[in-house]
mmCIF file of C-alpha atoms in Angstrom:
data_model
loop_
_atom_site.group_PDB
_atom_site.id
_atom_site.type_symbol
_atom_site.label_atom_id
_atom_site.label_comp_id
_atom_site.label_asym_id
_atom_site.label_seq_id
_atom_site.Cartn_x
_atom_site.Cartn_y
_atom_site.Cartn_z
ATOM 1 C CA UNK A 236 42.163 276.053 -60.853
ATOM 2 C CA UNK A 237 44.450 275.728 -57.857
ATOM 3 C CA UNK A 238 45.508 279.141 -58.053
ATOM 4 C CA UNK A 239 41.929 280.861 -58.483
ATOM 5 C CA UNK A 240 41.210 278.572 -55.212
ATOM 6 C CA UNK A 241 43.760 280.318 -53.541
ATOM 7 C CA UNK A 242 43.306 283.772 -54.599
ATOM 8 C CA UNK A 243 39.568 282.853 -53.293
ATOM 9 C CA UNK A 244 41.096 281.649 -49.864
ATOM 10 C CA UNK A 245 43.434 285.484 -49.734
ATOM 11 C CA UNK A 246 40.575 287.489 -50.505
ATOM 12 C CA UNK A 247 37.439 285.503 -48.900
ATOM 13 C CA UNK A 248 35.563 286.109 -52.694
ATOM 14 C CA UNK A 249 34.550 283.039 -54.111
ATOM 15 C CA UNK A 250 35.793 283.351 -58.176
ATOM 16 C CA UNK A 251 32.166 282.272 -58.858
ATOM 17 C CA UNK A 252 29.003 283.974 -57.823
ATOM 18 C CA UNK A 253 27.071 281.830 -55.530
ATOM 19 C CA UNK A 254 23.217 281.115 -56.326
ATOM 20 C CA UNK A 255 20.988 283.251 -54.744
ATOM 21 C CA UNK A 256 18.936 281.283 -51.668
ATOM 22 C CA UNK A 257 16.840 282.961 -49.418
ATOM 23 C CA UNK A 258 14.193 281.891 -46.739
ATOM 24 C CA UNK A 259 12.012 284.648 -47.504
ATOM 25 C CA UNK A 260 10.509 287.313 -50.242
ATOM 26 C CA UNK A 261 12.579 290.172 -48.157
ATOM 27 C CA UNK A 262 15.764 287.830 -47.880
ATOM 28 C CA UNK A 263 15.639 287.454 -51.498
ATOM 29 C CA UNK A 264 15.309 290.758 -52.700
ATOM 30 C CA UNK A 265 17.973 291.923 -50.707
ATOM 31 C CA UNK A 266 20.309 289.205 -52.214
ATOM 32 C CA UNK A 267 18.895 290.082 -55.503
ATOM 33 C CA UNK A 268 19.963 293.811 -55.287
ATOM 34 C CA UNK A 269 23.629 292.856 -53.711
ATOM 35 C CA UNK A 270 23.723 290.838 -57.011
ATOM 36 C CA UNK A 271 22.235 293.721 -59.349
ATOM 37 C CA UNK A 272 24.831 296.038 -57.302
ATOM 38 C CA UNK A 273 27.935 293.872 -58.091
ATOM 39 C CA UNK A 274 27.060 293.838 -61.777
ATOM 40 C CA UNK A 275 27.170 297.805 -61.696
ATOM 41 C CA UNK A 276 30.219 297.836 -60.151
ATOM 42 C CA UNK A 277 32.157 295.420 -62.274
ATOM 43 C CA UNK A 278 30.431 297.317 -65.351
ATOM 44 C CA UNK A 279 32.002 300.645 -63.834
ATOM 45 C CA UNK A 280 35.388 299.381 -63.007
ATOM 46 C CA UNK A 281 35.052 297.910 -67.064
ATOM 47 C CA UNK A 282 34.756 301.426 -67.977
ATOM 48 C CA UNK A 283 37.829 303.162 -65.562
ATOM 49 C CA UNK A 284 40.109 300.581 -65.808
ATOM 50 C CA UNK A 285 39.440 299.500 -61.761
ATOM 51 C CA UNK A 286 40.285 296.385 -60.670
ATOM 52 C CA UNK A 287 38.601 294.123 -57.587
ATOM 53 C CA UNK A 288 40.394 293.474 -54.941
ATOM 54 C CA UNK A 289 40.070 289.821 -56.365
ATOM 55 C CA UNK A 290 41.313 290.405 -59.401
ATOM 56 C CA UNK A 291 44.424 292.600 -58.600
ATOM 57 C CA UNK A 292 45.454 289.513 -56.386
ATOM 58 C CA UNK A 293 44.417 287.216 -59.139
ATOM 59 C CA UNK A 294 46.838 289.259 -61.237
ATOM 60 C CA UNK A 295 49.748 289.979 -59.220
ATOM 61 C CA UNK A 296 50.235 286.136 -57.964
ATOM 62 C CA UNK A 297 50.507 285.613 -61.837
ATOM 63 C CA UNK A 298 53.387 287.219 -61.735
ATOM 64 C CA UNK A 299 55.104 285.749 -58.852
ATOM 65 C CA UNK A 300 57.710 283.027 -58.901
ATOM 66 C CA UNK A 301 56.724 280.598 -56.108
ATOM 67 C CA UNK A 302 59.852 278.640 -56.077
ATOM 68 C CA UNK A 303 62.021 281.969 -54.560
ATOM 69 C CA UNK A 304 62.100 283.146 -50.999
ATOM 70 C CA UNK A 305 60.846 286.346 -52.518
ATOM 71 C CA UNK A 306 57.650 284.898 -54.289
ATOM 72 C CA UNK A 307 56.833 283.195 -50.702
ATOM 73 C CA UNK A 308 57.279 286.296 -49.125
ATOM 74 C CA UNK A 309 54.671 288.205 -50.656
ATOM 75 C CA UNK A 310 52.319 285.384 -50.619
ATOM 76 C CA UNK A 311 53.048 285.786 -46.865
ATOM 77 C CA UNK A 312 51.981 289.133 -46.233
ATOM 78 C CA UNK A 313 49.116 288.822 -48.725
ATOM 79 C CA UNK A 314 47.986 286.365 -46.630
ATOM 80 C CA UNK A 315 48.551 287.799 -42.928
ATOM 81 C CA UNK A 316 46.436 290.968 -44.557
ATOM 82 C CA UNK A 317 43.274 288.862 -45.341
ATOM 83 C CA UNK A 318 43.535 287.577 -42.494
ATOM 84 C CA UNK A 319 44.569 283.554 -42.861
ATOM 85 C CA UNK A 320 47.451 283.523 -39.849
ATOM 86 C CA UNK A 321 47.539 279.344 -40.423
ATOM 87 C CA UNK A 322 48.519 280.021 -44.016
ATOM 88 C CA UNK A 323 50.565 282.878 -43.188
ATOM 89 C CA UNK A 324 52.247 280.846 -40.998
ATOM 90 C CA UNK A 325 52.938 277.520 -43.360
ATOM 91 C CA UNK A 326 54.353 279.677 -46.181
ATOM 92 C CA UNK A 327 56.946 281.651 -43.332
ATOM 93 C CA UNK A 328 58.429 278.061 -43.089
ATOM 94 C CA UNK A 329 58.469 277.562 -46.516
ATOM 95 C CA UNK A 330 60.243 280.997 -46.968
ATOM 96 C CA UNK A 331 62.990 279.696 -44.152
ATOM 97 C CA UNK A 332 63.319 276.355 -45.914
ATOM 98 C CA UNK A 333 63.714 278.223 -49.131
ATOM 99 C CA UNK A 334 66.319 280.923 -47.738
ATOM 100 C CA UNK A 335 68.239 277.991 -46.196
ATOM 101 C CA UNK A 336 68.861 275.776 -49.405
ATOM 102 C CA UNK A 337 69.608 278.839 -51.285
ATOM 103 C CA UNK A 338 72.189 280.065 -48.719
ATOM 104 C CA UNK A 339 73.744 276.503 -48.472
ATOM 105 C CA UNK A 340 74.007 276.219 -52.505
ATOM 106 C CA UNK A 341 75.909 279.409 -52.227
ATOM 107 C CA UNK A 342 78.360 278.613 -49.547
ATOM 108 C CA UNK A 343 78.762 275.336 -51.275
ATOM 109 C CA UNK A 344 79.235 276.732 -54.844
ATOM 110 C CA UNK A 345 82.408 279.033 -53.023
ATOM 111 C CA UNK A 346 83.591 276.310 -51.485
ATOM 112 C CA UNK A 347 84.022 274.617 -54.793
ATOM 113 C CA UNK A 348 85.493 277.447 -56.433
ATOM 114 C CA UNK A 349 88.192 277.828 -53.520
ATOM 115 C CA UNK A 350 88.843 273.877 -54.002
ATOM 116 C CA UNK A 351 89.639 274.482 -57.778
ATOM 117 C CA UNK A 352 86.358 272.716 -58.750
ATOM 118 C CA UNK A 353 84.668 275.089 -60.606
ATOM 119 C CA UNK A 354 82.421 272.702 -62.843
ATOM 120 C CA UNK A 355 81.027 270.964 -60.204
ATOM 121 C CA UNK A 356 80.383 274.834 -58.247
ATOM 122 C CA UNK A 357 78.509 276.020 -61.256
ATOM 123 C CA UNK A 358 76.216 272.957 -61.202
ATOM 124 C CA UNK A 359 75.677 273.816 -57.447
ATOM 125 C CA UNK A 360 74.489 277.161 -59.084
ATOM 126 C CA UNK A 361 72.175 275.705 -61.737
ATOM 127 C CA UNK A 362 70.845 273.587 -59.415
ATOM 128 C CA UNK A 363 72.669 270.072 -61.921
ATOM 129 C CA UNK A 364 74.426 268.975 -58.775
ATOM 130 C CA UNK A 365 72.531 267.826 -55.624
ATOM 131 C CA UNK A 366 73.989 269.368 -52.659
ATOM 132 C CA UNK A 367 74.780 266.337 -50.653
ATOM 133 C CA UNK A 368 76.729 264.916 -53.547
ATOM 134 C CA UNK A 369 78.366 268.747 -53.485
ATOM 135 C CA UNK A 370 78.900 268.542 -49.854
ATOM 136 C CA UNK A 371 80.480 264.954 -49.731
ATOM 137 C CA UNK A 372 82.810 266.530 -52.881
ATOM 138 C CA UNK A 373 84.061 269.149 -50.756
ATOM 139 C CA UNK A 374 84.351 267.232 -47.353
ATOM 140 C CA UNK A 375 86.916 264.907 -49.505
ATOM 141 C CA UNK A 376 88.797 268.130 -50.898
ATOM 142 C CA UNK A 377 89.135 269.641 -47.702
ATOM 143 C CA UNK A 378 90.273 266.304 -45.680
ATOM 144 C CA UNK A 379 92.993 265.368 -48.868
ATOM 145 C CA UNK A 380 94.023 269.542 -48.115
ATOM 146 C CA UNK A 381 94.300 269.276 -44.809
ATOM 147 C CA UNK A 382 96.538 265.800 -45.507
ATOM 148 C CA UNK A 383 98.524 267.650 -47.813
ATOM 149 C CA UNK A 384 99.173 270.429 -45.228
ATOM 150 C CA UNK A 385 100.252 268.169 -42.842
ATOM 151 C CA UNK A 386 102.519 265.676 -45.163
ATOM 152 C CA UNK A 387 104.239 268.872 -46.666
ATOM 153 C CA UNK A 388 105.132 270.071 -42.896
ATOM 154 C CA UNK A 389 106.310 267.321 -41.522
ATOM 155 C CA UNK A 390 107.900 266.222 -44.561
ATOM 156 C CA UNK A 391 109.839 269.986 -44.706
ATOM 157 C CA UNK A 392 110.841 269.435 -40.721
ATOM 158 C CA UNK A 393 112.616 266.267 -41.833
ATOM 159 C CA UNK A 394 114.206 267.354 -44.465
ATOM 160 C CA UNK A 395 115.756 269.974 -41.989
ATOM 161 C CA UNK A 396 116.778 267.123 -39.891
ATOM 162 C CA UNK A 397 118.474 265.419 -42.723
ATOM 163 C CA UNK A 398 120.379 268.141 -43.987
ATOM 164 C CA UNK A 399 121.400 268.980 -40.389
ATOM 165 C CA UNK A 400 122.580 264.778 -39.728
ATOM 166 C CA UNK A 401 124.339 265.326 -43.652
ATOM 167 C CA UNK A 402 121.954 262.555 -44.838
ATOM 168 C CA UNK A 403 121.673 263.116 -48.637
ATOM 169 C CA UNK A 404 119.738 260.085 -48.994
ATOM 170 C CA UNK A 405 117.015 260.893 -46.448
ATOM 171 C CA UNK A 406 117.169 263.698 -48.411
ATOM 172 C CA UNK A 407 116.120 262.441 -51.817
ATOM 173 C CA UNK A 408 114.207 260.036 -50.773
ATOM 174 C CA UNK A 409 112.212 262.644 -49.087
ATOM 175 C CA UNK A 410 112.084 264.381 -52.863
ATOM 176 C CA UNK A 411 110.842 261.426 -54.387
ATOM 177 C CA UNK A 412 108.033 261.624 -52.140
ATOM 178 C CA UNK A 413 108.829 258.756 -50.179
ATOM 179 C CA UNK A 414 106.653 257.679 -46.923
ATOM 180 C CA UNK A 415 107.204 259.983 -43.943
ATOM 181 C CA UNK A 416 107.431 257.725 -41.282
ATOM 182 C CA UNK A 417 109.828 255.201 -43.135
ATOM 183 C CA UNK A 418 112.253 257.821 -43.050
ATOM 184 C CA UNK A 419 110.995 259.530 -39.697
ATOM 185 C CA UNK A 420 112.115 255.793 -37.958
ATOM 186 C CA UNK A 421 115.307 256.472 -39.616
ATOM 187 C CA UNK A 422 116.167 259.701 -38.767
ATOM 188 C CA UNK A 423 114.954 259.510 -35.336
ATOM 189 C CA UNK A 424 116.603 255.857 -35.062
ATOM 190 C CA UNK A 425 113.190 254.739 -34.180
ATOM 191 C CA UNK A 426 112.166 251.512 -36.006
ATOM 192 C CA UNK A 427 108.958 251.451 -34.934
ATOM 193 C CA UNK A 428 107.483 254.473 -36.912
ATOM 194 C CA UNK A 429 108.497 252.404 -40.184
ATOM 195 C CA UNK A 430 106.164 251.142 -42.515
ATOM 196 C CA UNK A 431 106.024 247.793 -43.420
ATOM 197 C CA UNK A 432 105.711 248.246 -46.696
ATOM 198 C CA UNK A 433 107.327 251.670 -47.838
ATOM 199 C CA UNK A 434 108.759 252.145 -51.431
ATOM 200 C CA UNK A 435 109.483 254.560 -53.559
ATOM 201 C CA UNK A 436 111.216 255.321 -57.423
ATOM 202 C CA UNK A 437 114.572 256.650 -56.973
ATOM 203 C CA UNK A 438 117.133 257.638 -59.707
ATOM 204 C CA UNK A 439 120.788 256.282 -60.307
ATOM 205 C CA UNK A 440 121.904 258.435 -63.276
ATOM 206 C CA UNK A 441 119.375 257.448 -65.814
ATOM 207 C CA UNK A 442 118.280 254.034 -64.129
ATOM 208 C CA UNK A 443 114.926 254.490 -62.177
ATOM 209 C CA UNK A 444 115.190 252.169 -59.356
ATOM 210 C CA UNK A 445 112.870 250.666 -56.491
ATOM 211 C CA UNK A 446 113.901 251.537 -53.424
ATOM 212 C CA UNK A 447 112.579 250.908 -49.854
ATOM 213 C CA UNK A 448 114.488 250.920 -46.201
ATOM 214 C CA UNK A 449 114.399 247.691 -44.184
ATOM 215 C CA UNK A 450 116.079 247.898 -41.252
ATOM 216 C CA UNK A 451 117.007 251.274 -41.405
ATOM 217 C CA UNK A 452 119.476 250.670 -44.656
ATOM 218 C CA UNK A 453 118.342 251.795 -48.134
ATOM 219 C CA UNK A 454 117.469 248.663 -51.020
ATOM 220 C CA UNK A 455 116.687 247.921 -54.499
ATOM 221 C CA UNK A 456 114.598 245.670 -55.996
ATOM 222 C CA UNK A 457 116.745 243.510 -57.892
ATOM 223 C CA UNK A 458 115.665 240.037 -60.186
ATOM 224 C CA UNK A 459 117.201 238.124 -56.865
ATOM 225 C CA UNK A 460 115.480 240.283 -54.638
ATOM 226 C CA UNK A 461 116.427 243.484 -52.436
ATOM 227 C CA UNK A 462 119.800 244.367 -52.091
ATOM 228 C CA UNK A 463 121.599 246.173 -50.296
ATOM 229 C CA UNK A 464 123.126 249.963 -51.754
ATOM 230 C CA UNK A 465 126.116 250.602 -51.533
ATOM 231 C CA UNK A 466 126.952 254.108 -49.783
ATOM 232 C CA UNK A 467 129.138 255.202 -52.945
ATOM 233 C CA UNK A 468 126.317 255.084 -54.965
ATOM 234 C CA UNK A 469 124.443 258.409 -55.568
ATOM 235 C CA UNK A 470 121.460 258.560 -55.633
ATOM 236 C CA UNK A 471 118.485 261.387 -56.846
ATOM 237 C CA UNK A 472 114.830 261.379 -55.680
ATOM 238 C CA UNK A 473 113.637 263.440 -58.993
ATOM 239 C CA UNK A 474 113.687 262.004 -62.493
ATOM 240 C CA UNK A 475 117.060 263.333 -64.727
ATOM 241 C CA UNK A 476 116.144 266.084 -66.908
ATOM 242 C CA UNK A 477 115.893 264.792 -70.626
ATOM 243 C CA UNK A 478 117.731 266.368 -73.137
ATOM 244 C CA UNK A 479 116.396 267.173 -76.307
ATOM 245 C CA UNK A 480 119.182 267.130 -79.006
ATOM 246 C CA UNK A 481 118.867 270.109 -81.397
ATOM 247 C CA UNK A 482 118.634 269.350 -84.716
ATOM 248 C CA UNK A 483 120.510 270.511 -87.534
ATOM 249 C CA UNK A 484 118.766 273.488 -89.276
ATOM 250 C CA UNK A 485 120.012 274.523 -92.844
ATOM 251 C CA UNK A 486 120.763 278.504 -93.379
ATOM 252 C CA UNK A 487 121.169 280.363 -96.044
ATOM 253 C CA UNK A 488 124.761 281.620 -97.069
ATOM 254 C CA UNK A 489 124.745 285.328 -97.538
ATOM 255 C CA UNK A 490 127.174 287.301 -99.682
ATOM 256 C CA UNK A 491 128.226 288.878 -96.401
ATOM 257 C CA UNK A 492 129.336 285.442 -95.257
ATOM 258 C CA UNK A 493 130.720 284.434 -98.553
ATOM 259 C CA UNK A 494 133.124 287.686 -97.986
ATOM 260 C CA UNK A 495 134.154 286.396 -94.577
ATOM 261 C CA UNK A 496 134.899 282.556 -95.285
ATOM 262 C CA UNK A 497 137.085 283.852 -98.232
ATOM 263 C CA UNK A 498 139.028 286.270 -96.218
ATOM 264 C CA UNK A 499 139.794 283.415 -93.959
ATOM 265 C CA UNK A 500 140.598 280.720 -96.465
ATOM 266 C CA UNK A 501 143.337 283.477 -97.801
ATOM 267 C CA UNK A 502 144.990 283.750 -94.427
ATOM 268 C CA UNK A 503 144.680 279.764 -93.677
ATOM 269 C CA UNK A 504 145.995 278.442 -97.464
ATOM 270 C CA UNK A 505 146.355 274.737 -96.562
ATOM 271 C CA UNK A 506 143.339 274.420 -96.364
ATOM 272 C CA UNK A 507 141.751 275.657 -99.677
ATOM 273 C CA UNK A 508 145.060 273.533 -100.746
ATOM 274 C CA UNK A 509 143.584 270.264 -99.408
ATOM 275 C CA UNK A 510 140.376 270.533 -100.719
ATOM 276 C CA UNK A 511 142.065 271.246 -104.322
ATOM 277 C CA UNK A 512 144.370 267.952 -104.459
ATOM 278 C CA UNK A 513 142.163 265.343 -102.243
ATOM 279 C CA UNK A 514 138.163 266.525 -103.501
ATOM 280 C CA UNK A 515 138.683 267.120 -107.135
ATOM 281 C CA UNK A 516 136.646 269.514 -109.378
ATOM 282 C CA UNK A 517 137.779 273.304 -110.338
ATOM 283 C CA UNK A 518 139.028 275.732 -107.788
ATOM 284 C CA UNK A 519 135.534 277.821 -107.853
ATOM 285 C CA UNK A 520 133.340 275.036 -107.270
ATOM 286 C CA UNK A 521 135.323 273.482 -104.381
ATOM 287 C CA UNK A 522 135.521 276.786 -102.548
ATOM 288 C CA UNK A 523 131.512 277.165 -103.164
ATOM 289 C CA UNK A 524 130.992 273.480 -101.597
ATOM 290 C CA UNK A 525 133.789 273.917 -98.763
ATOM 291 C CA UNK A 526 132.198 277.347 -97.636
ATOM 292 C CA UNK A 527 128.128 275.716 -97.803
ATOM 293 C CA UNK A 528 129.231 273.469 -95.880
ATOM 294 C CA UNK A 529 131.512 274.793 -93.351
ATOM 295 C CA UNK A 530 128.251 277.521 -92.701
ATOM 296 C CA UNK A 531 125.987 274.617 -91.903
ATOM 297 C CA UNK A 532 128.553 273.217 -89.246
ATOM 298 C CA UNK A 533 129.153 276.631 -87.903
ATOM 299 C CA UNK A 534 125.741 277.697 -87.271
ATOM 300 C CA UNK A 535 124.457 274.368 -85.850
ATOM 301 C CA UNK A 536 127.576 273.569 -83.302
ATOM 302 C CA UNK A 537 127.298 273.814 -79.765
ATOM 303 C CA UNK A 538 129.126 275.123 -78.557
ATOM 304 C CA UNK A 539 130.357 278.008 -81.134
ATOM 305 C CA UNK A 540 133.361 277.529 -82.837
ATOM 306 C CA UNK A 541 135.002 279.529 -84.670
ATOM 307 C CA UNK A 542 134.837 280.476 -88.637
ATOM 308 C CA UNK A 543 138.330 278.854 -89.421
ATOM 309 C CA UNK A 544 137.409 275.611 -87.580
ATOM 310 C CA UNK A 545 134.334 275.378 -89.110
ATOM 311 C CA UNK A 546 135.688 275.230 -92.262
ATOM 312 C CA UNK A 547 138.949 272.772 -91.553
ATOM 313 C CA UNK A 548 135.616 270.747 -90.521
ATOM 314 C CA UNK A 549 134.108 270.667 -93.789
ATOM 315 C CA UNK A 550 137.329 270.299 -94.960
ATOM 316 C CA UNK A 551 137.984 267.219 -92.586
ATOM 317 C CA UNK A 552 141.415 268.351 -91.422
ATOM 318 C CA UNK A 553 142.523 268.990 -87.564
ATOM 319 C CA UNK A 554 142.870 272.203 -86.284
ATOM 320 C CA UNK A 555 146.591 273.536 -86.019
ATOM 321 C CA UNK A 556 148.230 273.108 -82.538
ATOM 322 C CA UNK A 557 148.540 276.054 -80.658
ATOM 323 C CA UNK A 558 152.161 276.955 -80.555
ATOM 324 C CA UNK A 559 151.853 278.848 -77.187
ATOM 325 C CA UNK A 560 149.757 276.088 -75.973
ATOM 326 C CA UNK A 561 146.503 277.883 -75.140
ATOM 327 C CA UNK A 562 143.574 275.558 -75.326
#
């Protein structure tokens, strides 16, 4: 209904045809054959396919999406053309309205994407998100960004400074991201730029400790409260690196291998010896065992060793002193 009302409003045709009402006999025929005329015409345009100027606008705003810029605009100029300016006018700002939401979704929706949102910038797009939400999202990126920026610079100038006054722990305190202006009041030997509060994790070997300055002097939390630490103790602003033991991995002995072991057993005879009189069993078998097991130590040990001390390993004796003395 509302949108044969406004194709009747663009084209001035009423969708219905209006009763006939005339003041006298010649008033009424001359309605009468305009009526009679109408019917011919719409009978003719039946039969080749014409359509009314009513009904091509009846069909074409069918197909137009209302809710784009684009739809609006061509409701525009259908308007302007019949000649309803106050219509024409009211769907222009419509259009504008339109044309600025869109563009602001889209500058939005980049924003996002630049911030390394880009959920929340293809929600802009599907229209999931409401834009001030989207807008207060990005405000916050930018301002923690622009924090960032500024942290990381002064935080590289004082590092500068501390390397420069050979202060390694204004230095690592500065790794373990410790507050800027603690150590700005001690660098500069201004105690005013100190926080009252300002603590951070630092690392004595293993031991993660909680450190702040007061005063100017580095502490630890302790169970009877801060202490002071002492300047022979080192100290590292970054977690140590943990080490992940290897574990043993059991390999296959290959006839290749077998060959090798045995040529060294026949040039190192005290220890095939050994195994004979302390292990017990026949000559074959303990050889078999002694070389197994040597190959396990000498493919897990780290750092390599060599074939003969892998086996006086297995074998549980010491390797011969060196009788020039070479490590």
């Amino acid at each position: 209904m509302a949108r044969q009302d406004l194709v009747g409003l663009l084209t001035g045709v009423q969708s219905r045809q209006q009763p006939i009402s005339a003041r006298n006999p010649q008033d009424w025929r001359m309605q009468f054959g305009q009526r009679q005329s109408e019917k011919m015409n719409q009978r003719l345009r039946g039969l080749t396919g014409r359509m009314s100027t009513q009904e091509a606008l009846g069909a074409g705003l069918s197909q137009l999406d209302l809710s784009t810029p684009e739809g609006l605009k061509t409701v525009a100029k259908l308007q302007q053309s019949t000649g309803d300016l106050t219509g024409a006018a009211r769907t222009a700002a419509a259009v504008r309205e339109l044309t600025r939401e869109s563009d602001t979704r889209n500058m939005l929706a980049e924003s996002l994407d630049k911030l390394g949102r880009p959920q929340e910038a293809e929600q802009v797009r599907n229209k999931t998100l409401d834009l001030q939400l989207a807008q207060r999202i990005v405000l916050d990126e930018q301002k923690l960004a622009k924090e960032k920026a500024i942290d990381d610079q002064q935080r590289s100038a004082l590092m500068r400074l501390a390397v420069s006054q050979n202060n390694p722990r204004a230095v690592e305190w500065l790794k373990s991201n410790g507050d800027v202006s603690t150590i700005a009041s001690v660098l500069l030997k201004d105690p005013t730029l100190a926080k009252a509060e300002a603590f951070t994790t630092m690392y004595e070997g293993d031991e993660a400790l909680r450190v702040g300055i007061i005063n100017g002097v580095l502490h630890k939390a302790t169970d009877k409260g801060w202490e002071v630490i002492p300047d022979d103790v080192k100290l590292s602003g970054t977690a140590p690196a943990k080490v992940t033991p290897r574990k043993p991995t059991s390999v296959a002995v290959t006839k290749e291998d077998r060959r090798v072991y045995s040529a060294v057993l026949e040039e190192n005879g005290d220890i095939e010896a050994t195994i004979s009189s302390t292990w017990g069993g026949t000559d074959a078998d303990l050889k078999t065992i002694l070389i197994d097991k040597a190959h396990q130590i000498w493919k897990n040990a780290d750092p390599q060793i060599t074939r003969e001390a892998a086996l006086r390993k297995a074998a549980e004796l010491e390797e011969p002193s060196d009788p020039f003395g070479n490590a």
